[in-house]
mmCIF file of N, CA and C in Angstrom:
data_model
loop_
_atom_site.group_PDB
_atom_site.id
_atom_site.type_symbol
_atom_site.label_atom_id
_atom_site.label_comp_id
_atom_site.label_asym_id
_atom_site.label_seq_id
_atom_site.Cartn_x
_atom_site.Cartn_y
_atom_site.Cartn_z
ATOM 1 N N GLN U 397 35.036 -113.716 -78.591
ATOM 2 C CA GLN U 397 33.656 -113.269 -78.450
ATOM 3 C C GLN U 397 33.632 -111.964 -77.654
ATOM 4 N N VAL U 398 33.083 -110.938 -78.282
ATOM 5 C CA VAL U 398 32.994 -109.653 -77.603
ATOM 6 C C VAL U 398 31.839 -109.688 -76.624
ATOM 7 N N GLN U 399 32.073 -109.158 -75.445
ATOM 8 C CA GLN U 399 31.004 -109.060 -74.463
ATOM 9 C C GLN U 399 30.895 -107.649 -73.924
ATOM 10 N N LEU U 400 29.643 -107.225 -73.733
ATOM 11 C CA LEU U 400 29.341 -105.963 -73.069
ATOM 12 C C LEU U 400 28.537 -106.304 -71.824
ATOM 13 N N VAL U 401 28.994 -105.856 -70.675
ATOM 14 C CA VAL U 401 28.357 -106.219 -69.413
ATOM 15 C C VAL U 401 27.883 -104.962 -68.705
ATOM 16 N N GLU U 402 26.553 -104.860 -68.545
ATOM 17 C CA GLU U 402 25.974 -103.710 -67.862
ATOM 18 C C GLU U 402 25.862 -103.955 -66.368
ATOM 19 N N SER U 403 25.855 -102.865 -65.621
ATOM 20 C CA SER U 403 25.619 -102.926 -64.185
ATOM 21 C C SER U 403 25.066 -101.581 -63.732
ATOM 22 N N GLY U 404 24.533 -101.541 -62.509
ATOM 23 C CA GLY U 404 24.073 -100.283 -61.934
ATOM 24 C C GLY U 404 22.578 -100.083 -61.920
ATOM 25 N N GLY U 405 21.831 -101.003 -62.501
ATOM 26 C CA GLY U 405 20.390 -100.870 -62.475
ATOM 27 C C GLY U 405 19.835 -101.102 -61.083
ATOM 28 N N GLY U 406 18.547 -100.798 -60.919
ATOM 29 C CA GLY U 406 17.920 -101.002 -59.626
ATOM 30 C C GLY U 406 16.607 -100.264 -59.514
ATOM 31 N N LEU U 407 16.143 -100.132 -58.281
ATOM 32 C CA LEU U 407 14.877 -99.465 -57.974
ATOM 33 C C LEU U 407 15.177 -98.101 -57.362
ATOM 34 N N VAL U 408 14.513 -97.072 -57.874
ATOM 35 C CA VAL U 408 14.727 -95.716 -57.377
ATOM 36 C C VAL U 408 13.401 -94.980 -57.410
ATOM 37 N N GLN U 409 13.232 -94.016 -56.522
ATOM 38 C CA GLN U 409 12.020 -93.212 -56.522
ATOM 39 C C GLN U 409 12.095 -92.137 -57.600
ATOM 40 N N ALA U 410 10.944 -91.700 -58.042
ATOM 41 C CA ALA U 410 10.881 -90.624 -59.029
ATOM 42 C C ALA U 410 11.637 -89.399 -58.504
ATOM 43 N N GLY U 411 12.409 -88.789 -59.399
ATOM 44 C CA GLY U 411 13.242 -87.665 -59.016
ATOM 45 C C GLY U 411 14.646 -88.049 -58.610
ATOM 46 N N GLY U 412 14.872 -89.332 -58.434
ATOM 47 C CA GLY U 412 16.182 -89.817 -58.018
ATOM 48 C C GLY U 412 17.133 -90.013 -59.187
ATOM 49 N N SER U 413 18.298 -90.590 -58.874
ATOM 50 C CA SER U 413 19.359 -90.779 -59.876
ATOM 51 C C SER U 413 19.913 -92.191 -59.819
ATOM 52 N N LEU U 414 20.416 -92.631 -60.944
ATOM 53 C CA LEU U 414 21.155 -93.886 -61.061
ATOM 54 C C LEU U 414 22.265 -93.690 -62.076
ATOM 55 N N ARG U 415 23.346 -94.445 -61.931
ATOM 56 C CA ARG U 415 24.388 -94.454 -62.944
ATOM 57 C C ARG U 415 24.600 -95.881 -63.424
ATOM 58 N N LEU U 416 24.396 -96.070 -64.715
ATOM 59 C CA LEU U 416 24.647 -97.367 -65.338
ATOM 60 C C LEU U 416 26.067 -97.399 -65.882
ATOM 61 N N SER U 417 26.653 -98.583 -65.837
ATOM 62 C CA SER U 417 27.984 -98.801 -66.399
ATOM 63 C C SER U 417 27.929 -99.943 -67.397
ATOM 64 N N CYS U 418 28.803 -99.883 -68.383
ATOM 65 C CA CYS U 418 28.918 -100.950 -69.370
ATOM 66 C C CYS U 418 30.391 -101.177 -69.640
ATOM 67 N N ALA U 419 30.869 -102.353 -69.269
ATOM 68 C CA ALA U 419 32.268 -102.702 -69.463
ATOM 69 C C ALA U 419 32.397 -103.651 -70.650
ATOM 70 N N ALA U 420 33.373 -103.384 -71.511
ATOM 71 C CA ALA U 420 33.624 -104.245 -72.670
ATOM 72 C C ALA U 420 34.729 -105.233 -72.338
ATOM 73 N N SER U 421 34.616 -106.404 -72.911
ATOM 74 C CA SER U 421 35.545 -107.483 -72.549
ATOM 75 C C SER U 421 36.861 -107.435 -73.285
ATOM 76 N N ILE U 422 36.927 -106.713 -74.409
ATOM 77 C CA ILE U 422 38.176 -106.684 -75.148
ATOM 78 C C ILE U 422 38.599 -105.251 -75.448
ATOM 79 N N GLY U 423 39.893 -105.068 -75.574
ATOM 80 C CA GLY U 423 40.441 -103.739 -75.722
ATOM 81 C C GLY U 423 40.078 -103.027 -77.005
ATOM 82 N N THR U 424 39.823 -103.776 -78.081
ATOM 83 C CA THR U 424 39.512 -103.130 -79.352
ATOM 84 C C THR U 424 38.224 -102.331 -79.284
ATOM 85 N N PHE U 425 37.375 -102.628 -78.314
ATOM 86 C CA PHE U 425 36.148 -101.855 -78.183
ATOM 87 C C PHE U 425 36.419 -100.427 -77.743
ATOM 88 N N ARG U 426 37.643 -100.179 -77.358
ATOM 89 C CA ARG U 426 37.995 -98.835 -76.936
ATOM 90 C C ARG U 426 37.755 -97.834 -78.066
ATOM 91 N N VAL U 427 37.885 -98.268 -79.333
ATOM 92 C CA VAL U 427 37.718 -97.333 -80.458
ATOM 93 C C VAL U 427 36.342 -97.449 -81.088
ATOM 94 N N TYR U 428 35.418 -98.130 -80.437
ATOM 95 C CA TYR U 428 34.062 -98.221 -80.937
ATOM 96 C C TYR U 428 33.191 -97.133 -80.318
ATOM 97 N N ALA U 429 32.211 -96.668 -81.082
ATOM 98 C CA ALA U 429 31.168 -95.835 -80.508
ATOM 99 C C ALA U 429 30.299 -96.714 -79.608
ATOM 100 N N LYS U 430 29.717 -96.116 -78.580
ATOM 101 C CA LYS U 430 28.888 -96.851 -77.633
ATOM 102 C C LYS U 430 27.529 -96.177 -77.501
ATOM 103 N N GLY U 431 26.556 -96.956 -77.135
ATOM 104 C CA GLY U 431 25.226 -96.391 -76.989
ATOM 105 C C GLY U 431 24.428 -97.096 -75.918
ATOM 106 N N TRP U 432 23.313 -96.495 -75.563
ATOM 107 C CA TRP U 432 22.350 -97.084 -74.629
ATOM 108 C C TRP U 432 20.969 -97.077 -75.282
ATOM 109 N N PHE U 433 20.281 -98.196 -75.125
ATOM 110 C CA PHE U 433 18.903 -98.345 -75.565
ATOM 111 C C PHE U 433 18.086 -98.818 -74.369
ATOM 112 N N ARG U 434 16.765 -98.750 -74.492
ATOM 113 C CA ARG U 434 15.912 -99.297 -73.442
ATOM 114 C C ARG U 434 14.674 -99.933 -74.062
ATOM 115 N N GLN U 435 14.097 -100.859 -73.305
ATOM 116 C CA GLN U 435 12.942 -101.594 -73.809
ATOM 117 C C GLN U 435 12.009 -101.937 -72.667
ATOM 118 N N THR U 436 10.710 -101.760 -72.917
ATOM 119 C CA THR U 436 9.674 -102.173 -71.979
ATOM 120 C C THR U 436 8.854 -103.273 -72.647
ATOM 121 N N PRO U 437 8.184 -104.102 -71.857
ATOM 122 C CA PRO U 437 7.419 -105.218 -72.420
ATOM 123 C C PRO U 437 6.409 -104.750 -73.465
ATOM 124 N N GLY U 438 6.416 -105.419 -74.603
ATOM 125 C CA GLY U 438 5.462 -105.123 -75.650
ATOM 126 C C GLY U 438 5.840 -103.978 -76.557
ATOM 127 N N LYS U 439 6.985 -103.362 -76.285
ATOM 128 C CA LYS U 439 7.433 -102.245 -77.105
ATOM 129 C C LYS U 439 8.786 -102.546 -77.738
ATOM 130 N N GLU U 440 9.075 -101.830 -78.826
ATOM 131 C CA GLU U 440 10.358 -101.986 -79.474
ATOM 132 C C GLU U 440 11.457 -101.327 -78.634
ATOM 133 N N ARG U 441 12.653 -101.847 -78.812
ATOM 134 C CA ARG U 441 13.800 -101.245 -78.149
ATOM 135 C C ARG U 441 14.010 -99.839 -78.718
ATOM 136 N N GLU U 442 14.227 -98.866 -77.831
ATOM 137 C CA GLU U 442 14.363 -97.493 -78.292
ATOM 138 C C GLU U 442 15.714 -96.901 -77.910
ATOM 139 N N PHE U 443 16.208 -96.051 -78.777
ATOM 140 C CA PHE U 443 17.483 -95.379 -78.573
ATOM 141 C C PHE U 443 17.384 -94.390 -77.413
ATOM 142 N N VAL U 444 18.454 -94.341 -76.607
ATOM 143 C CA VAL U 444 18.516 -93.412 -75.488
ATOM 144 C C VAL U 444 19.653 -92.404 -75.676
ATOM 145 N N ALA U 445 20.871 -92.911 -75.885
ATOM 146 C CA ALA U 445 22.024 -92.015 -75.983
ATOM 147 C C ALA U 445 23.169 -92.736 -76.681
ATOM 148 N N ALA U 446 24.085 -91.951 -77.273
ATOM 149 C CA ALA U 446 25.253 -92.517 -77.935
ATOM 150 C C ALA U 446 26.436 -91.575 -77.767
ATOM 151 N N ILE U 447 27.633 -92.169 -77.875
ATOM 152 C CA ILE U 447 28.855 -91.391 -77.726
ATOM 153 C C ILE U 447 29.912 -91.943 -78.673
ATOM 154 N N SER U 448 30.676 -91.051 -79.293
ATOM 155 C CA SER U 448 31.734 -91.475 -80.194
ATOM 156 C C SER U 448 32.899 -92.082 -79.409
ATOM 157 N N TRP U 449 33.846 -92.714 -80.135
ATOM 158 C CA TRP U 449 34.942 -93.376 -79.436
ATOM 159 C C TRP U 449 35.801 -92.374 -78.665
ATOM 160 N N SER U 450 35.898 -91.155 -79.168
ATOM 161 C CA SER U 450 36.711 -90.138 -78.502
ATOM 162 C C SER U 450 35.950 -89.427 -77.393
ATOM 163 N N GLY U 451 34.621 -89.576 -77.405
ATOM 164 C CA GLY U 451 33.800 -88.840 -76.447
ATOM 165 C C GLY U 451 33.431 -87.457 -76.922
ATOM 166 N N GLY U 452 33.895 -87.073 -78.109
ATOM 167 C CA GLY U 452 33.664 -85.721 -78.591
ATOM 168 C C GLY U 452 32.279 -85.478 -79.172
ATOM 169 N N THR U 453 31.588 -86.552 -79.504
ATOM 170 C CA THR U 453 30.242 -86.439 -80.074
ATOM 171 C C THR U 453 29.274 -87.263 -79.246
ATOM 172 N N THR U 454 28.152 -86.655 -78.884
ATOM 173 C CA THR U 454 27.102 -87.371 -78.163
ATOM 174 C C THR U 454 25.751 -87.075 -78.809
ATOM 175 N N ASN U 455 24.859 -88.048 -78.720
ATOM 176 C CA ASN U 455 23.484 -87.897 -79.187
ATOM 177 C C ASN U 455 22.552 -88.371 -78.088
ATOM 178 N N TYR U 456 21.374 -87.750 -78.015
ATOM 179 C CA TYR U 456 20.390 -88.142 -77.018
ATOM 180 C C TYR U 456 18.999 -88.172 -77.631
ATOM 181 N N ALA U 457 18.173 -89.063 -77.122
ATOM 182 C CA ALA U 457 16.756 -89.029 -77.455
ATOM 183 C C ALA U 457 16.147 -87.799 -76.801
ATOM 184 N N ASP U 458 15.148 -87.233 -77.451
ATOM 185 C CA ASP U 458 14.516 -86.025 -76.911
ATOM 186 C C ASP U 458 13.959 -86.257 -75.506
ATOM 187 N N SER U 459 13.499 -87.467 -75.251
ATOM 188 C CA SER U 459 12.854 -87.768 -73.978
ATOM 189 C C SER U 459 13.819 -87.729 -72.793
ATOM 190 N N VAL U 460 15.128 -87.782 -73.048
ATOM 191 C CA VAL U 460 16.089 -87.811 -71.942
ATOM 192 C C VAL U 460 17.037 -86.619 -71.949
ATOM 193 N N LYS U 461 16.959 -85.764 -72.951
ATOM 194 C CA LYS U 461 17.855 -84.603 -73.016
ATOM 195 C C LYS U 461 17.706 -83.734 -71.780
ATOM 196 N N GLY U 462 18.855 -83.330 -71.237
ATOM 197 C CA GLY U 462 18.850 -82.498 -70.046
ATOM 198 C C GLY U 462 18.763 -83.280 -68.754
ATOM 199 N N ARG U 463 18.459 -84.578 -68.827
ATOM 200 C CA ARG U 463 18.362 -85.414 -67.623
ATOM 201 C C ARG U 463 19.431 -86.511 -67.598
ATOM 202 N N PHE U 464 19.751 -87.069 -68.749
ATOM 203 C CA PHE U 464 20.726 -88.159 -68.847
ATOM 204 C C PHE U 464 22.014 -87.639 -69.474
ATOM 205 N N THR U 465 23.144 -88.211 -69.043
ATOM 206 C CA THR U 465 24.438 -87.873 -69.607
ATOM 207 C C THR U 465 25.223 -89.148 -69.883
ATOM 208 N N ILE U 466 25.685 -89.290 -71.113
ATOM 209 C CA ILE U 466 26.526 -90.433 -71.472
ATOM 210 C C ILE U 466 27.984 -89.989 -71.456
ATOM 211 N N SER U 467 28.847 -90.853 -70.964
ATOM 212 C CA SER U 467 30.274 -90.550 -70.917
ATOM 213 C C SER U 467 31.047 -91.860 -71.032
ATOM 214 N N ARG U 468 32.361 -91.754 -71.194
ATOM 215 C CA ARG U 468 33.156 -92.970 -71.300
ATOM 216 C C ARG U 468 34.541 -92.755 -70.734
ATOM 217 N N ASP U 469 35.127 -93.839 -70.288
ATOM 218 C CA ASP U 469 36.506 -93.867 -69.805
ATOM 219 C C ASP U 469 37.205 -94.952 -70.609
ATOM 220 N N ASN U 470 37.932 -94.555 -71.647
ATOM 221 C CA ASN U 470 38.567 -95.544 -72.520
ATOM 222 C C ASN U 470 39.692 -96.305 -71.805
ATOM 223 N N GLY U 471 40.269 -95.708 -70.793
ATOM 224 C CA GLY U 471 41.287 -96.412 -70.029
ATOM 225 C C GLY U 471 40.711 -97.614 -69.299
ATOM 226 N N LYS U 472 39.443 -97.503 -68.913
ATOM 227 C CA LYS U 472 38.753 -98.609 -68.239
ATOM 228 C C LYS U 472 37.850 -99.381 -69.190
ATOM 229 N N ASN U 473 37.828 -98.962 -70.470
ATOM 230 C CA ASN U 473 36.967 -99.611 -71.464
ATOM 231 C C ASN U 473 35.518 -99.671 -70.997
ATOM 232 N N THR U 474 35.049 -98.580 -70.431
ATOM 233 C CA THR U 474 33.730 -98.531 -69.827
ATOM 234 C C THR U 474 32.980 -97.283 -70.286
ATOM 235 N N VAL U 475 31.684 -97.455 -70.520
ATOM 236 C CA VAL U 475 30.813 -96.330 -70.840
ATOM 237 C C VAL U 475 29.772 -96.214 -69.739
ATOM 238 N N TYR U 476 29.341 -94.995 -69.457
ATOM 239 C CA TYR U 476 28.419 -94.738 -68.361
ATOM 240 C C TYR U 476 27.176 -94.014 -68.866
ATOM 241 N N LEU U 477 26.086 -94.181 -68.137
ATOM 242 C CA LEU U 477 24.881 -93.403 -68.377
ATOM 243 C C LEU U 477 24.419 -92.878 -67.021
ATOM 244 N N GLN U 478 24.625 -91.587 -66.804
ATOM 245 C CA GLN U 478 24.158 -90.941 -65.587
ATOM 246 C C GLN U 478 22.726 -90.491 -65.823
ATOM 247 N N MET U 479 21.818 -90.978 -64.995
ATOM 248 C CA MET U 479 20.396 -90.683 -65.158
ATOM 249 C C MET U 479 19.910 -89.904 -63.947
ATOM 250 N N ASN U 480 19.501 -88.666 -64.174
ATOM 251 C CA ASN U 480 18.996 -87.803 -63.118
ATOM 252 C C ASN U 480 17.526 -87.476 -63.356
ATOM 253 N N SER U 481 16.880 -86.981 -62.330
ATOM 254 C CA SER U 481 15.464 -86.598 -62.426
ATOM 255 C C SER U 481 14.639 -87.712 -63.066
ATOM 256 N N LEU U 482 14.824 -88.912 -62.580
ATOM 257 C CA LEU U 482 14.161 -90.068 -63.179
ATOM 258 C C LEU U 482 12.654 -90.002 -63.007
ATOM 259 N N LYS U 483 11.963 -90.517 -64.022
ATOM 260 C CA LYS U 483 10.508 -90.534 -64.051
ATOM 261 C C LYS U 483 10.028 -91.983 -64.146
ATOM 262 N N PRO U 484 8.805 -92.260 -63.720
ATOM 263 C CA PRO U 484 8.291 -93.630 -63.858
ATOM 264 C C PRO U 484 8.352 -94.139 -65.298
ATOM 265 N N GLU U 485 8.192 -93.268 -66.269
ATOM 266 C CA GLU U 485 8.238 -93.694 -67.676
ATOM 267 C C GLU U 485 9.643 -94.057 -68.137
ATOM 268 N N ASP U 486 10.652 -93.827 -67.306
ATOM 269 C CA ASP U 486 12.008 -94.283 -67.624
ATOM 270 C C ASP U 486 12.206 -95.749 -67.255
ATOM 271 N N THR U 487 11.230 -96.340 -66.594
ATOM 272 C CA THR U 487 11.324 -97.752 -66.222
ATOM 273 C C THR U 487 11.456 -98.616 -67.466
ATOM 274 N N ALA U 488 12.494 -99.443 -67.498
ATOM 275 C CA ALA U 488 12.773 -100.285 -68.658
ATOM 276 C C ALA U 488 13.994 -101.144 -68.373
ATOM 277 N N VAL U 489 14.242 -102.078 -69.275
ATOM 278 C CA VAL U 489 15.532 -102.764 -69.301
ATOM 279 C C VAL U 489 16.452 -101.936 -70.193
ATOM 280 N N TYR U 490 17.598 -101.582 -69.678
ATOM 281 C CA TYR U 490 18.552 -100.744 -70.402
ATOM 282 C C TYR U 490 19.672 -101.627 -70.950
ATOM 283 N N TYR U 491 19.958 -101.421 -72.240
ATOM 284 C CA TYR U 491 20.966 -102.213 -72.933
ATOM 285 C C TYR U 491 22.103 -101.337 -73.424
ATOM 286 N N CYS U 492 23.303 -101.831 -73.250
ATOM 287 C CA CYS U 492 24.479 -101.203 -73.810
ATOM 288 C C CYS U 492 24.699 -101.750 -75.224
ATOM 289 N N ALA U 493 25.235 -100.900 -76.104
ATOM 290 C CA ALA U 493 25.469 -101.313 -77.483
ATOM 291 C C ALA U 493 26.788 -100.741 -77.978
ATOM 292 N N ALA U 494 27.328 -101.356 -79.033
ATOM 293 C CA ALA U 494 28.584 -100.884 -79.617
ATOM 294 C C ALA U 494 28.549 -101.038 -81.128
ATOM 295 N N ALA U 495 29.221 -100.110 -81.801
ATOM 296 C CA ALA U 495 29.344 -100.151 -83.257
ATOM 297 C C ALA U 495 30.515 -99.251 -83.640
ATOM 298 N N LYS U 496 30.854 -99.251 -84.914
ATOM 299 C CA LYS U 496 32.045 -98.522 -85.338
ATOM 300 C C LYS U 496 31.824 -97.027 -85.519
ATOM 301 N N SER U 497 30.570 -96.573 -85.486
ATOM 302 C CA SER U 497 30.316 -95.141 -85.626
ATOM 303 C C SER U 497 29.104 -94.745 -84.794
ATOM 304 N N VAL U 498 28.995 -93.463 -84.494
ATOM 305 C CA VAL U 498 27.846 -92.963 -83.745
ATOM 306 C C VAL U 498 26.569 -93.163 -84.536
ATOM 307 N N ALA U 499 26.637 -92.964 -85.840
ATOM 308 C CA ALA U 499 25.437 -93.120 -86.665
ATOM 309 C C ALA U 499 24.911 -94.545 -86.598
ATOM 310 N N VAL U 500 25.816 -95.508 -86.658
ATOM 311 C CA VAL U 500 25.387 -96.913 -86.631
ATOM 312 C C VAL U 500 24.954 -97.321 -85.235
ATOM 313 N N VAL U 501 25.701 -96.913 -84.200
ATOM 314 C CA VAL U 501 25.341 -97.330 -82.851
ATOM 315 C C VAL U 501 24.008 -96.723 -82.424
ATOM 316 N N SER U 502 23.598 -95.637 -83.025
ATOM 317 C CA SER U 502 22.323 -94.997 -82.685
ATOM 318 C C SER U 502 21.138 -95.677 -83.364
ATOM 319 N N THR U 503 21.399 -96.532 -84.325
ATOM 320 C CA THR U 503 20.309 -97.134 -85.103
ATOM 321 C C THR U 503 20.366 -98.657 -85.128
ATOM 322 N N THR U 504 21.461 -99.226 -85.610
ATOM 323 C CA THR U 504 21.551 -100.675 -85.768
ATOM 324 C C THR U 504 22.888 -101.204 -85.270
ATOM 325 N N PRO U 505 23.150 -101.081 -83.977
ATOM 326 C CA PRO U 505 24.428 -101.575 -83.460
ATOM 327 C C PRO U 505 24.570 -103.083 -83.606
ATOM 328 N N GLY U 506 25.808 -103.533 -83.767
ATOM 329 C CA GLY U 506 26.010 -104.963 -83.977
ATOM 330 C C GLY U 506 26.268 -105.745 -82.703
ATOM 331 N N TYR U 507 26.557 -105.042 -81.623
ATOM 332 C CA TYR U 507 26.888 -105.700 -80.364
ATOM 333 C C TYR U 507 25.982 -105.175 -79.244
ATOM 334 N N TRP U 508 25.523 -106.129 -78.410
ATOM 335 C CA TRP U 508 24.600 -105.789 -77.332
ATOM 336 C C TRP U 508 25.051 -106.432 -76.030
ATOM 337 N N GLY U 509 24.726 -105.744 -74.931
ATOM 338 C CA GLY U 509 24.866 -106.351 -73.630
ATOM 339 C C GLY U 509 23.610 -107.127 -73.277
ATOM 340 N N GLN U 510 23.593 -107.700 -72.084
ATOM 341 C CA GLN U 510 22.470 -108.534 -71.670
ATOM 342 C C GLN U 510 21.333 -107.735 -71.044
ATOM 343 N N GLY U 511 21.586 -106.485 -70.707
ATOM 344 C CA GLY U 511 20.554 -105.624 -70.155
ATOM 345 C C GLY U 511 20.572 -105.548 -68.650
ATOM 346 N N THR U 512 20.101 -104.415 -68.120
ATOM 347 C CA THR U 512 19.968 -104.233 -66.677
ATOM 348 C C THR U 512 18.657 -103.495 -66.411
ATOM 349 N N GLN U 513 17.926 -103.964 -65.420
ATOM 350 C CA GLN U 513 16.595 -103.420 -65.147
ATOM 351 C C GLN U 513 16.696 -102.126 -64.340
ATOM 352 N N VAL U 514 15.960 -101.130 -64.795
ATOM 353 C CA VAL U 514 15.801 -99.880 -64.054
ATOM 354 C C VAL U 514 14.318 -99.700 -63.779
ATOM 355 N N THR U 515 13.972 -99.539 -62.514
ATOM 356 C CA THR U 515 12.577 -99.349 -62.118
ATOM 357 C C THR U 515 12.460 -98.058 -61.324
ATOM 358 N N VAL U 516 11.577 -97.170 -61.781
ATOM 359 C CA VAL U 516 11.365 -95.887 -61.120
ATOM 360 C C VAL U 516 9.952 -95.883 -60.533
ATOM 361 N N SER U 517 9.872 -95.778 -59.239
ATOM 362 C CA SER U 517 8.570 -95.793 -58.583
ATOM 363 C C SER U 517 8.040 -94.372 -58.421
ATOM 364 N N SER U 518 6.730 -94.250 -58.466
ATOM 365 C CA SER U 518 6.104 -92.918 -58.360
ATOM 366 C C SER U 518 5.791 -92.566 -56.918
#
């Protein structure tokens, strides 16, 4: 059973920063593309960022471009989301995702983590 485990969420003031981490439980995930989504109550889960298995390709939602950075360390089987200049509208549960390509992980990933709460106060 593949598992993705997120960590790093919490409460931060507007303008602050947080770094989320997502560790995969098995080594084969090292060659999977990874992504981050977020969801608020009553809304659909929305795409935030994605990265190819090599790290050479990244995609971002327009709402986070220039503020968030996705990266990965395949030696640690971990993907990160560095979030800077946080806004109250970034408040959500953030989910890690995995799939075999950037195109798929950005839309319909097959693997999900359990989520981590990020709250940005104004």
